[in-house]
C-alpha positions as CSV (number, residue, x, y, z in Angstrom):
1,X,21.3,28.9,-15.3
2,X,19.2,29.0,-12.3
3,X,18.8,25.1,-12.0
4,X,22.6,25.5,-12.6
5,X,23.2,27.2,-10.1
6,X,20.6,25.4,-7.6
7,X,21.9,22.1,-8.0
8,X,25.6,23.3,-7.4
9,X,24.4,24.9,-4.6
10,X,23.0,21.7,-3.8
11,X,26.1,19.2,-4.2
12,X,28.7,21.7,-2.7
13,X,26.7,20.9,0.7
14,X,27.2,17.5,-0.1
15,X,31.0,18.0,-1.1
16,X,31.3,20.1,2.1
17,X,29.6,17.1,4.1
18,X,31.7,14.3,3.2
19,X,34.8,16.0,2.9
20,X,34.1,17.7,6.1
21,X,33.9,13.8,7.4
22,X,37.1,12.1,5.7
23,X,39.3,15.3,6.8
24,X,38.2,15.0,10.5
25,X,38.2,10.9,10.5
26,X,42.1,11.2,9.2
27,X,43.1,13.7,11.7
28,X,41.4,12.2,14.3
29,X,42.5,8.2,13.8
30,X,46.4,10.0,13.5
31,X,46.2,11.9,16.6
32,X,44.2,8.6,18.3
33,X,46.7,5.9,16.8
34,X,50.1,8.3,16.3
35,X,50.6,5.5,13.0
36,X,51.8,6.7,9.9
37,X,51.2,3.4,8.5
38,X,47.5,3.6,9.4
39,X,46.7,6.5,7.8
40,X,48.5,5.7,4.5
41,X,46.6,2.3,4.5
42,X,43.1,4.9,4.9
43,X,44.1,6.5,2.2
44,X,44.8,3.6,0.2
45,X,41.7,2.3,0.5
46,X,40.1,5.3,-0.2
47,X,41.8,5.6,-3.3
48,X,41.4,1.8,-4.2
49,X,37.5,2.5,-3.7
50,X,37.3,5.3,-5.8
51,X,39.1,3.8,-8.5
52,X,37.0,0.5,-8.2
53,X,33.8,2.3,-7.8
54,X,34.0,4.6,-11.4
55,X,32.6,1.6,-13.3
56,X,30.4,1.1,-11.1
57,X,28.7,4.5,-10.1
58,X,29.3,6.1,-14.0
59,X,26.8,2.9,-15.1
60,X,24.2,4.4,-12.3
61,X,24.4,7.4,-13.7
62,X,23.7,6.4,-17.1
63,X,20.9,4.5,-16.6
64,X,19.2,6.7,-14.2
65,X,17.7,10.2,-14.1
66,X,20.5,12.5,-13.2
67,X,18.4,13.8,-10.3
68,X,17.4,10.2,-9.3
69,X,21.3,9.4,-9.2
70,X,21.7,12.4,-6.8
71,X,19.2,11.3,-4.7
72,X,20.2,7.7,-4.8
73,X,23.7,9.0,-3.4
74,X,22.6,11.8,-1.0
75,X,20.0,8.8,0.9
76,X,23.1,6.3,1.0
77,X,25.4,8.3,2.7
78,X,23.3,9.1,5.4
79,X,22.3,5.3,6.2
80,X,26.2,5.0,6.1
81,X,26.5,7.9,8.8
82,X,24.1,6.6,10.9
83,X,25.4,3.5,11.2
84,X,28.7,5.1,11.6
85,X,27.8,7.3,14.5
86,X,26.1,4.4,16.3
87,X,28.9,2.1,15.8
88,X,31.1,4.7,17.9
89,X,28.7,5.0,20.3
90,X,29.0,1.4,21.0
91,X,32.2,0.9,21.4
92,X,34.5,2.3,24.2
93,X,36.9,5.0,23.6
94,X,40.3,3.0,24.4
95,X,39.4,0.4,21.4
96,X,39.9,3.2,18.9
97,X,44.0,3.8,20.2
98,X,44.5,0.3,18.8
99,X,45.3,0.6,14.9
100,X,44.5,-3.2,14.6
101,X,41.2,-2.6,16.7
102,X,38.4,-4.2,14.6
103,X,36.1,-1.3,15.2
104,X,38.3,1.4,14.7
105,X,38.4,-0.4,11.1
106,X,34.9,-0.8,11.2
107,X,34.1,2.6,11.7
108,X,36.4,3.9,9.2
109,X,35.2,1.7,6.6
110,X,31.7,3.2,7.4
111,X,32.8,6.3,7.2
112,X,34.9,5.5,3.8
113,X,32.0,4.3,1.7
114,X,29.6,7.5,2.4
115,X,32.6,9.6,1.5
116,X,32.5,7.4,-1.6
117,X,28.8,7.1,-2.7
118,X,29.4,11.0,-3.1
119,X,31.0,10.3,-6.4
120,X,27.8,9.0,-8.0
121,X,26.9,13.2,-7.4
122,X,30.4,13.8,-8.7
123,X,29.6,12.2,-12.3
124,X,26.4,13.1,-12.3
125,X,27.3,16.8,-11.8
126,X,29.3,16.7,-15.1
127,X,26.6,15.4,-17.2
128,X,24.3,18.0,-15.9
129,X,26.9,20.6,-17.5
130,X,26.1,18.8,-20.6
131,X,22.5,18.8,-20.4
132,X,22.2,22.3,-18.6
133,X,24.9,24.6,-20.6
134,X,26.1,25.4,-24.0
135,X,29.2,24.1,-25.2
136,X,30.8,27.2,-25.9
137,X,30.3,27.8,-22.0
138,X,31.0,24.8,-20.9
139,X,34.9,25.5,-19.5
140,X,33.5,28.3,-17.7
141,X,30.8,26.2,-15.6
142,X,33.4,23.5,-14.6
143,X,35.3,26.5,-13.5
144,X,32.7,27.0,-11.8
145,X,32.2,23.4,-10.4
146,X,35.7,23.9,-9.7
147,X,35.4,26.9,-7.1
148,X,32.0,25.5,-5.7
149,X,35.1,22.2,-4.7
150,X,37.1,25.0,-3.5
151,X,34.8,26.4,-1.1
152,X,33.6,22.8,0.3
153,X,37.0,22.0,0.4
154,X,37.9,25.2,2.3
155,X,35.0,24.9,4.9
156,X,35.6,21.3,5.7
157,X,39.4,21.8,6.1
158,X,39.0,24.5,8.8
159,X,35.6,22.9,10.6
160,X,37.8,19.3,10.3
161,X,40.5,20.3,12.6
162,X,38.0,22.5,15.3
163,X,35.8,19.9,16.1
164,X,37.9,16.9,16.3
165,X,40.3,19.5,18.3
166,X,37.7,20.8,20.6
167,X,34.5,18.6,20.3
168,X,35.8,15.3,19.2
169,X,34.7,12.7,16.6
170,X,31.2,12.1,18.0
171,X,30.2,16.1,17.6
172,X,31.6,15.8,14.1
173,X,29.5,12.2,13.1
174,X,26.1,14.2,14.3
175,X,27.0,17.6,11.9
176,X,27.4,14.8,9.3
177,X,24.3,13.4,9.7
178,X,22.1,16.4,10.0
179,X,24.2,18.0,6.9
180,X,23.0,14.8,4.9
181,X,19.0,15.4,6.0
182,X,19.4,19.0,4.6
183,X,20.6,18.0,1.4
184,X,18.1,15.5,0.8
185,X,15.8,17.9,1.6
186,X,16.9,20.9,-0.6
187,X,17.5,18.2,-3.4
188,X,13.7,17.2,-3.1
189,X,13.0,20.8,-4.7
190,X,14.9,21.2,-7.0
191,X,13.8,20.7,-10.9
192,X,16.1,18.9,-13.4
193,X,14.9,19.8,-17.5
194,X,15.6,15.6,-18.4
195,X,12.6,14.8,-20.6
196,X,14.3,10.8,-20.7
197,X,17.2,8.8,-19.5
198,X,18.8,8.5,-23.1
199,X,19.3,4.4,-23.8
200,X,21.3,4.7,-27.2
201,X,21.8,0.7,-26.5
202,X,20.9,-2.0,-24.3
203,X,24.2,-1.6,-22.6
204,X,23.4,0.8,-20.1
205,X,21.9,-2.0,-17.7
206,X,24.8,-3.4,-17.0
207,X,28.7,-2.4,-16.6
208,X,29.4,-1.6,-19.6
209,X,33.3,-1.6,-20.0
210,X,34.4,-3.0,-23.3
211,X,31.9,-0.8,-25.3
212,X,33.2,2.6,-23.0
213,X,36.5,1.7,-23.8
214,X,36.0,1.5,-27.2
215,X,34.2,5.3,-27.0
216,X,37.1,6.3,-25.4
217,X,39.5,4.6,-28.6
218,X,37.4,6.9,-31.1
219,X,38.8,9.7,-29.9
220,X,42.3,10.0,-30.8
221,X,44.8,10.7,-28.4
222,X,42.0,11.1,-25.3
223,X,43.5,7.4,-24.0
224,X,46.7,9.5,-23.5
225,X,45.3,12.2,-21.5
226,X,43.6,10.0,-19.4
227,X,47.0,7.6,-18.5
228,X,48.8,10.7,-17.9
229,X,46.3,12.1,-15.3
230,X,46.8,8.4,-13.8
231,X,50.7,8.7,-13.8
232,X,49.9,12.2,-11.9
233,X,48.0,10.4,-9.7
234,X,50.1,7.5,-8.9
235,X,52.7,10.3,-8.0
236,X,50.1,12.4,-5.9
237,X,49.4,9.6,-3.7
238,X,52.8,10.3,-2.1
239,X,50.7,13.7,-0.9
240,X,47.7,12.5,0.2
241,X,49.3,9.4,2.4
242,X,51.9,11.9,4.0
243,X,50.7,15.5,4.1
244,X,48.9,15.4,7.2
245,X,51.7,13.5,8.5
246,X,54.2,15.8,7.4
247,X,52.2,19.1,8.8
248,X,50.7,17.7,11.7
249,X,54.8,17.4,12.7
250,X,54.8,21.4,12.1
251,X,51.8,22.8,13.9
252,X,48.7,21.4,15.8
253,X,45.8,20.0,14.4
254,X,43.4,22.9,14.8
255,X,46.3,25.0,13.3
256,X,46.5,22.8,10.7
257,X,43.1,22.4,10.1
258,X,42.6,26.1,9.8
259,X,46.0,26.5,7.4
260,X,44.3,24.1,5.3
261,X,40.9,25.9,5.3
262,X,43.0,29.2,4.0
263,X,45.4,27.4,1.3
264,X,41.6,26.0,-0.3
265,X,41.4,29.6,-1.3
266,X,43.6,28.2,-4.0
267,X,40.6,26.1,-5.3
268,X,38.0,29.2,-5.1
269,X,40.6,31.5,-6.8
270,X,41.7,28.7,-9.9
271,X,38.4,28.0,-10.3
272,X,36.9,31.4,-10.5
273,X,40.2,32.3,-13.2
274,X,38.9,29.6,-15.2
275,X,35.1,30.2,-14.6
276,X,35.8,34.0,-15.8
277,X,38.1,33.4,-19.0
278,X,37.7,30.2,-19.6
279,X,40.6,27.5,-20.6
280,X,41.9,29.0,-24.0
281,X,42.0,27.9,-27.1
282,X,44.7,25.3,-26.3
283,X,43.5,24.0,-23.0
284,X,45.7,20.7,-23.5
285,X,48.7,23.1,-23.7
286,X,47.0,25.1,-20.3
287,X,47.3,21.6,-18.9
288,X,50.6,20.3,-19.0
289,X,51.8,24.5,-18.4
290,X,49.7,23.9,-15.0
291,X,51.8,20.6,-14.4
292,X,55.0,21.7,-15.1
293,X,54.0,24.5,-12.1
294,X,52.6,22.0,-9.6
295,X,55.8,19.7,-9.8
296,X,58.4,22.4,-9.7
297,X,56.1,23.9,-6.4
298,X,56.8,20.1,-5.1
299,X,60.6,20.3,-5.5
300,X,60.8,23.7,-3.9
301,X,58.4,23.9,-0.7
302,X,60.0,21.4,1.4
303,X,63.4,22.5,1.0
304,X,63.1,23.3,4.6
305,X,61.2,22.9,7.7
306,X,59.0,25.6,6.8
307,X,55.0,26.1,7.3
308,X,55.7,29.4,5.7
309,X,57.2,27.1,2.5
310,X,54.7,24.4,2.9
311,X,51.5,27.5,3.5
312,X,52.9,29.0,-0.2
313,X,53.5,26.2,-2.1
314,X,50.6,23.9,-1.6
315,X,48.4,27.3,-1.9
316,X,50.0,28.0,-5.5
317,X,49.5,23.9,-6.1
318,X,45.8,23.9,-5.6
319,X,45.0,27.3,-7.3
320,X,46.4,24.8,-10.4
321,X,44.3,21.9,-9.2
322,X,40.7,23.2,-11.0
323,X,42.5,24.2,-14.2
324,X,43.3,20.6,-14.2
325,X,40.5,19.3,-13.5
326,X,38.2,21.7,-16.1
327,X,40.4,20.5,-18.9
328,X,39.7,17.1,-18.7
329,X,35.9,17.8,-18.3
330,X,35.4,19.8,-20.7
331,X,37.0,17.9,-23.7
332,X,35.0,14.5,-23.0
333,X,32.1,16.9,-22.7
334,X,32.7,17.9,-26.1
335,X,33.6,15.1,-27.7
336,X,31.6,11.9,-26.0
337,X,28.3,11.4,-26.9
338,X,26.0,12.6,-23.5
339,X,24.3,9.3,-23.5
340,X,27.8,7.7,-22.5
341,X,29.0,10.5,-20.5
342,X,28.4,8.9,-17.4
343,X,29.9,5.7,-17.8
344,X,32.9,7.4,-19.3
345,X,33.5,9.8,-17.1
346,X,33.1,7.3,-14.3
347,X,35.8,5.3,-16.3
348,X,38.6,7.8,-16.5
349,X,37.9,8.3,-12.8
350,X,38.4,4.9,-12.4
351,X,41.8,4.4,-14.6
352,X,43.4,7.6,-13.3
353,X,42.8,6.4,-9.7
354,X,44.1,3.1,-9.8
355,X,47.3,3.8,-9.5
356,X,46.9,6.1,-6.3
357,X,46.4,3.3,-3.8
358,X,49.6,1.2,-5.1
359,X,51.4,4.4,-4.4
360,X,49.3,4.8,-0.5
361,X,50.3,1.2,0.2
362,X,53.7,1.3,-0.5
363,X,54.5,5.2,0.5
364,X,54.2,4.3,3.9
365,X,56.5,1.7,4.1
366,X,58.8,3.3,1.8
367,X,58.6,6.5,4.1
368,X,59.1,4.1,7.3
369,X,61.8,2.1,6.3
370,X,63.5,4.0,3.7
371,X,63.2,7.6,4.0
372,X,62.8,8.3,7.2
373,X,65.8,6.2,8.5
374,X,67.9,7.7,5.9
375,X,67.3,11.4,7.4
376,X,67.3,10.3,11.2
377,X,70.0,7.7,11.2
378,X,71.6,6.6,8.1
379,X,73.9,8.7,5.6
380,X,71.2,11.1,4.6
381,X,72.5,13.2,7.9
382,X,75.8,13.1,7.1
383,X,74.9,14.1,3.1
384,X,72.6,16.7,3.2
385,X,72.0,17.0,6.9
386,X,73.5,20.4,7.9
387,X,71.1,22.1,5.5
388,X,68.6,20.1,4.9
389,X,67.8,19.1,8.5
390,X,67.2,15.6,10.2
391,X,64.7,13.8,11.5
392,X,61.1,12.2,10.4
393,X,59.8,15.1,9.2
394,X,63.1,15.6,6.8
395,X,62.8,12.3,5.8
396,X,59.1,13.1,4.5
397,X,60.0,16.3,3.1
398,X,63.3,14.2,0.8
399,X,60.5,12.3,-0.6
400,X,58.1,15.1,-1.8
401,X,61.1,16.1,-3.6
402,X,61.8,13.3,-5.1
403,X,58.2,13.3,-6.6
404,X,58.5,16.3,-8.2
405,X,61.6,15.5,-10.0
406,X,60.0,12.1,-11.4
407,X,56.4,14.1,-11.8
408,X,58.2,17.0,-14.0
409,X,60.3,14.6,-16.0
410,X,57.3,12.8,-17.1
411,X,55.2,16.0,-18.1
412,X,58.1,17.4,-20.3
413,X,58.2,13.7,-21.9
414,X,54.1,13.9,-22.1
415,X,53.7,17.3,-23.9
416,X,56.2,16.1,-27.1
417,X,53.7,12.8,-27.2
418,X,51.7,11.9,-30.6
419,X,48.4,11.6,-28.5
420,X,48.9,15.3,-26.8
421,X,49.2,16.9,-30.9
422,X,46.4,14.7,-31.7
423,X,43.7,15.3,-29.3
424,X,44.7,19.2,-29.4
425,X,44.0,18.7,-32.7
426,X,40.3,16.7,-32.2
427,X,39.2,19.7,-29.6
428,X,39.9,22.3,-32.0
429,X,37.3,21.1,-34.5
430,X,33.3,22.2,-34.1
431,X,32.8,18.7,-34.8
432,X,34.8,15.8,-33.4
433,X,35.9,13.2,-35.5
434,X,36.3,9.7,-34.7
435,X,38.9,7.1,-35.1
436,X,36.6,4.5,-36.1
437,X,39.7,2.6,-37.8
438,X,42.0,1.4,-34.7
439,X,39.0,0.6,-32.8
440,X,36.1,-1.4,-34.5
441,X,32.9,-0.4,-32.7
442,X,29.2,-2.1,-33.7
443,X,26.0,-0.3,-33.4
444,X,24.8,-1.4,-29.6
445,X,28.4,0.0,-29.0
């Protein structure tokens, strides 16, 4: 447990470091630009990335050394950085008001991709589970990976909005790169127990879709799980295009970076419930229970113009977020092979993001042209107006409800599914079994 806990010592620095940098790049090319549209196209293409990206980075992790794929990730996101930080420096402070400007796009794209090479840490980080824990413990140590998200996600939130408030965005691209030095460093000493990278066929040197794909087939009912998280995640675009948006109208950025440093309590606490007793015996049923929670919370917090409503609910919402998340870890832990771990858990990352950036593409022009104008203008004030309230903000707020409704119809549909009895089913057996019938694999797959 000691390595454990050393190397997720180790990537919670680096989680801290490029969330810290994505939070304070948003907030700051909001406050710079005042576009809504702007920051729903960031996070589209943050989104896009990621889910482009999965094949890619699960395959690295695969065929590398775990500790080698760590590295690999922790050295490119500090050439990224650097180049980052010197691109701002060369450019004066006027381009960066223009949301077309060229460098403003630059810069952000710079920014983007070492945010992104983080995720070859992410992947990695489950496999180490594998390698490092028992199975029966397993739940317990996401949990665990879960709080360790929390805390990063905690510090970065409230540091975010006081340095781009007070010291500004070069202050916060020098903490970025000195961060990134220090986890090289402290990665440098730490030992990982991998005797081999484990080559069960020759198709860990390349991209290897078809034959995860058909890993993923064997196991009935896990392609189910893994299109609902993606339905989920084509809905919680909506939040991360709008929410900063939508607060930032309520209270100023260092107030809203420091509310958002206290709501990521709600990652530390769900993922020290789950790191303390586990996921159940049913942790599909766990699942859906959690989404059924974090959809009603989305139909009830904007109600009104509230940053007491808004504080409450999305605290509730993320305490759900690392149940969640440990579920779906710790069945393909169980029942994929650990020598396509990586590739498959770089695969569902992949899938379930996909549909996010369709959703951040079109959410700000559905918010701009639709939504809004319907609160500020059109007959949403003369409908619901009186109570509701008017205005951009409302017009935001109408369409987080909306959300919820569509998110919590689609999760009551989900949990009477054939693939949710059948891969409850598969996780309940010591040994799983697979469906070798409905998807022919061959030996080098």
């Amino acid at each position: 447990m000691k390595t454990f806990y050393a190397v997720l010592a180790n990537s919670l620095a680096a989680a801290l470091t490029n969330t810290f940098v994505w939070f304070a790049v948003t907030f700051w090319v909001y406050l710079e630009t005042k576009s809504v549209l702007a920051t729903s196209v960031m996070a589209g293409v943050y989104l896009a990335t990621v889910a482009i990206s999965g094949f890619f980075l699960g395959s690295i992790v695969d065929r590398y050394r775990k500790k080698t794929s760590m590295m690999l990730s922790a050295s490119l996101t500090l050439v990224l950085y650097i180049v980052a930080l010197i691109v701002y420096l060369a450019t004066p402070e006027t381009v960066f008001k223009d949301d077309s400007s060229v460098n403003l796009w630059l810069f952000i794209t710079l920014c983007l991709f070492g945010a992104i090479t983080g995720n070859i840490r992410t992947i990695a980080l489950s496999t180490v589970v594998t390698i490092l824990i028992e199975e029966e413990h397993r739940d317990k140590a996401n949990g665990m990976v879960g709080t360790a998200n929390g805390v990063s996600f905690l510090v970065a939130s409230i540091f975010s909005g006081l340095v781009i408030g007070y010291l500004g965005v070069l202050w916060m691209m020098v903490m970025a790169v000195g961060l990134s030095v220090l986890v090289i460093l402290h990665l440098l000493t730490i030992p990982i127990p991998e005797k081999e990278v484990v080559h069960a066929e020759p198709h860990t040197q390349q991209i290897d879709i078809k034959g995860t794909i058909a890993a993923v087939g064997m196991v009935p009912g896990l392609f189910g799980l893994i299109f609902f998280n993606t339905f989920n995640n084509f809905l919680g675009g909506v939040f991360m295009s709008l929410m900063d948006a939508y607060g930032l109208s309520l209270v100023s950025v260092q107030a809203w970076g420091i509310l958002w440093g206290v709501l990521s309590l709600g990652f530390i606490v769900g993922g020290l419930v789950v790191a303390k007793r586990g996921l159940g015996k049913m942790p599909l049923k766990t699942l859906f229970t959690a989404n059924i929670v974090m959809w009603a919370i989305c139909m009830i917090f904007p109600i009104q113009s509230s940053i007491v409503l808004l504080g409450a609910g999305m605290f509730v919402y993320l305490c759900l977020i690392p149940v969640v998340e440990a579920t779906e870890q710790t069945i393909l832990q169980k029942v994929i092979p650990h020598e396509r771990q990586g590739r498959v858990f770089g695969f569902a990352q992949s899938i379930e993001q996909a549909a996010s950036p369709i959703t951040a593409f079109m959410i700000g022009p559905i918010a701009k042209f639709v939504f809004i104008p319907f609160m500020t203008t059109g007959a949403g004030v003369r409908l619901i107006g009186s109570w509701f309230g008017t205005g951009t903000a409302r017009g935001l707020a109408l369409l987080f409800i909306v959300t919820g409704i569509v998110g919590l119809i689609v999760t009551l549909i989900a949990m009477q599914s054939a693939a949710y009895r059948k891969l409850s089913l598969v996780y309940q057996k010591p040994t799983p079994e697979y469906d070798t019938d409905d998807v022919p694999v061959s030996e080098q797959a």
